[in-house]
Short mmCIF file of C-alpha atoms and ligand atoms in Angstrom, two decimals:
data_model
loop_
_atom_site.label_atom_id
_atom_site.label_comp_id
_atom_site.label_asym_id
_atom_site.label_seq_id
_atom_site.Cartn_x
_atom_site.Cartn_y
_atom_site.Cartn_z
CA MET A 7 -11.18 2.56 -6.60
CA GLU A 8 -9.81 4.98 -9.17
CA GLU A 9 -9.34 8.54 -7.78
CA ARG A 10 -12.21 10.90 -9.12
CA SER A 11 -12.67 14.53 -7.79
CA PHE A 12 -16.06 14.78 -5.76
CA SER A 13 -17.85 16.77 -8.67
CA ASP A 14 -21.23 16.47 -10.45
CA ILE A 15 -19.17 15.26 -13.49
CA ALA A 16 -17.64 12.47 -11.82
CA TYR A 17 -21.08 11.57 -9.95
CA GLU A 18 -22.76 11.53 -13.58
CA ARG A 19 -19.80 9.36 -14.88
CA PHE A 20 -20.39 6.63 -12.33
CA LEU A 21 -24.26 7.05 -12.84
CA SER A 22 -23.37 6.07 -16.62
CA GLU A 23 -21.70 3.00 -15.08
CA GLU A 24 -24.84 2.17 -13.20
CA LYS A 25 -23.38 3.10 -9.79
CA LEU A 26 -24.98 5.54 -7.30
CA MET A 27 -22.00 7.18 -5.51
CA GLY A 28 -21.92 9.56 -2.66
CA SER A 29 -19.01 11.15 -0.58
CA ARG A 30 -18.58 10.34 2.82
CA CYS A 31 -16.52 12.48 5.62
CA LYS A 32 -13.66 10.92 7.00
CA GLY A 33 -13.69 13.17 9.81
CA CYS A 34 -17.40 12.80 11.06
CA GLY A 35 -18.83 10.26 8.69
CA ALA A 36 -21.57 12.46 7.19
CA LEU A 37 -22.75 11.05 3.71
CA PHE A 38 -23.56 13.27 0.56
CA VAL A 39 -25.04 12.19 -2.40
CA PRO A 40 -24.76 13.85 -4.90
CA PRO A 41 -21.07 14.13 -3.37
CA ARG A 42 -19.79 17.10 -2.03
CA PRO A 43 -16.10 17.82 -1.96
CA ILE A 44 -15.98 19.75 1.66
CA CYS A 45 -18.31 18.31 4.71
CA ILE A 46 -20.90 20.96 5.47
CA LYS A 47 -21.03 19.37 9.35
CA CYS A 48 -17.48 19.60 10.00
CA HIS A 49 -15.61 21.43 7.21
CA SER A 50 -13.13 18.88 6.36
CA SER A 51 -12.14 18.25 2.89
CA GLU A 52 -10.93 14.47 3.74
CA MET A 53 -13.32 12.71 1.68
CA GLU A 54 -14.05 9.06 0.25
CA TRP A 55 -16.33 7.86 -2.36
CA VAL A 56 -18.88 5.30 -1.30
CA GLU A 57 -21.08 3.17 -3.12
CA MET A 58 -25.06 3.39 -2.32
CA LYS A 59 -26.98 0.14 -2.54
CA GLY A 60 -29.53 1.64 -4.43
CA ARG A 61 -32.41 1.07 -2.16
CA GLY A 62 -34.59 3.63 -0.47
CA GLU A 63 -38.37 4.67 0.30
CA LEU A 64 -40.44 7.54 -1.37
CA ARG A 65 -40.72 10.39 1.05
CA ALA A 66 -42.40 13.13 -1.13
CA PHE A 67 -43.41 13.00 -4.69
CA THR A 68 -45.14 15.21 -7.60
CA CYS A 69 -46.63 14.26 -10.69
CA ILE A 70 -45.94 16.94 -13.39
CA SER A 71 -47.82 17.04 -16.63
CA VAL A 72 -46.31 20.12 -18.08
CA VAL A 73 -43.03 19.18 -19.05
CA PRO A 74 -40.02 20.35 -20.94
CA PRO A 75 -39.32 19.53 -24.67
CA SER A 76 -36.56 16.80 -23.72
CA MET A 77 -39.36 14.95 -21.52
CA MET A 78 -41.83 15.33 -24.47
CA GLU A 79 -39.47 13.47 -26.80
CA GLU A 80 -39.59 10.82 -24.33
CA GLY A 81 -43.56 10.62 -24.47
CA TYR A 82 -44.18 12.90 -21.22
CA GLY A 83 -46.87 15.31 -21.26
CA ARG A 84 -50.39 16.03 -20.25
CA ASP A 85 -51.76 12.48 -20.80
CA ASN A 86 -48.65 10.96 -19.47
CA PRO A 87 -47.25 12.97 -16.68
CA TYR A 88 -43.96 12.11 -15.18
CA CYS A 89 -43.32 11.70 -11.43
CA SER A 90 -40.36 13.21 -9.64
CA GLY A 91 -39.65 12.05 -6.04
CA VAL A 92 -37.67 12.65 -2.82
CA VAL A 93 -35.98 9.38 -2.03
CA GLU A 94 -34.56 8.51 1.35
CA LEU A 95 -31.71 6.12 0.80
CA GLU A 96 -31.22 3.16 3.22
CA GLU A 97 -27.79 4.96 3.98
CA GLY A 98 -29.62 7.97 5.06
CA PRO A 99 -29.30 10.79 2.45
CA ARG A 100 -32.35 12.21 0.33
CA VAL A 101 -31.97 12.41 -3.26
CA VAL A 102 -34.32 13.51 -5.71
CA ALA A 103 -34.97 11.55 -8.80
CA ARG A 104 -37.58 10.49 -11.35
CA ILE A 105 -40.10 7.78 -10.13
CA VAL A 106 -40.82 5.49 -12.95
CA GLU A 107 -42.68 2.23 -13.46
CA VAL A 108 -45.80 4.00 -11.46
CA ASP A 109 -48.87 5.04 -12.78
CA THR A 110 -48.83 8.58 -12.95
CA ASN A 111 -52.40 9.13 -14.04
CA LYS A 112 -53.61 7.48 -10.95
CA PRO A 113 -51.02 9.16 -8.08
CA GLU A 114 -53.43 8.08 -5.27
CA GLU A 115 -51.76 4.81 -6.03
CA ILE A 116 -48.28 5.97 -5.58
CA LYS A 117 -47.37 5.66 -1.86
CA VAL A 118 -45.27 7.69 0.37
CA ARG A 119 -42.85 5.28 2.09
CA MET A 120 -42.95 2.64 -0.78
CA PRO A 121 -39.77 0.94 -1.17
CA LEU A 122 -37.83 1.66 -4.32
CA ALA A 123 -34.94 0.49 -6.08
CA ALA A 124 -32.60 2.52 -8.34
CA LYS A 125 -32.95 2.17 -11.96
CA PHE A 126 -30.31 4.38 -14.28
CA LEU A 127 -31.97 5.80 -17.42
CA HIS A 128 -29.68 6.37 -20.24
CA ARG A 129 -30.46 8.90 -22.73
CA GLY A 130 -29.16 10.20 -26.00
CA GLU A 131 -25.85 9.04 -27.72
CA GLY A 132 -22.38 10.00 -27.98
CA GLU A 133 -21.73 13.58 -26.73
CA GLN A 134 -25.29 14.15 -25.96
CA ALA A 135 -25.43 10.70 -23.87
CA ARG A 136 -26.52 11.27 -20.37
CA THR A 137 -27.80 9.04 -17.72
CA PHE A 138 -30.38 9.90 -15.14
CA LEU A 139 -30.94 8.53 -11.70
CA ALA A 140 -34.48 7.09 -11.14
CA PHE A 141 -36.10 4.89 -9.09
CA LYS A 142 -38.86 2.27 -9.22
CA PRO A 143 -40.94 0.32 -7.23
CA LEU A 144 -39.41 -2.83 -5.72
ZN1 ZN B 214 -17.51 15.84 8.52
#
């Protein structure tokens, strides 16, 4: 795999390629998603990229109806809250991501521990293009 520094920019570039990548410490094996350049456990800077399978379980979530303008443009708002969750990946790390394809008007139907799969949301074009990590029910 091509060398990329362990930065948010590289992480987002991988997301745009629909890859969920983390960094793994060659010293102690600790795994970080998003990647860190230096291990917080053993302080090693010997890291390698690892691709996550993109499967995980919902650990916590919140449905948000007061949304920033960028989310309003996507149709979210008081009548259509969006869901933000903490997902524990099969590989262990926890990531915060948008939870999609759930009924946010019925949050009681969104279950902690439900299995999820990564989904990549491509937004904007050209210079404005960004990819957001989301998860949907399996
Ligand atoms: Zn380490």
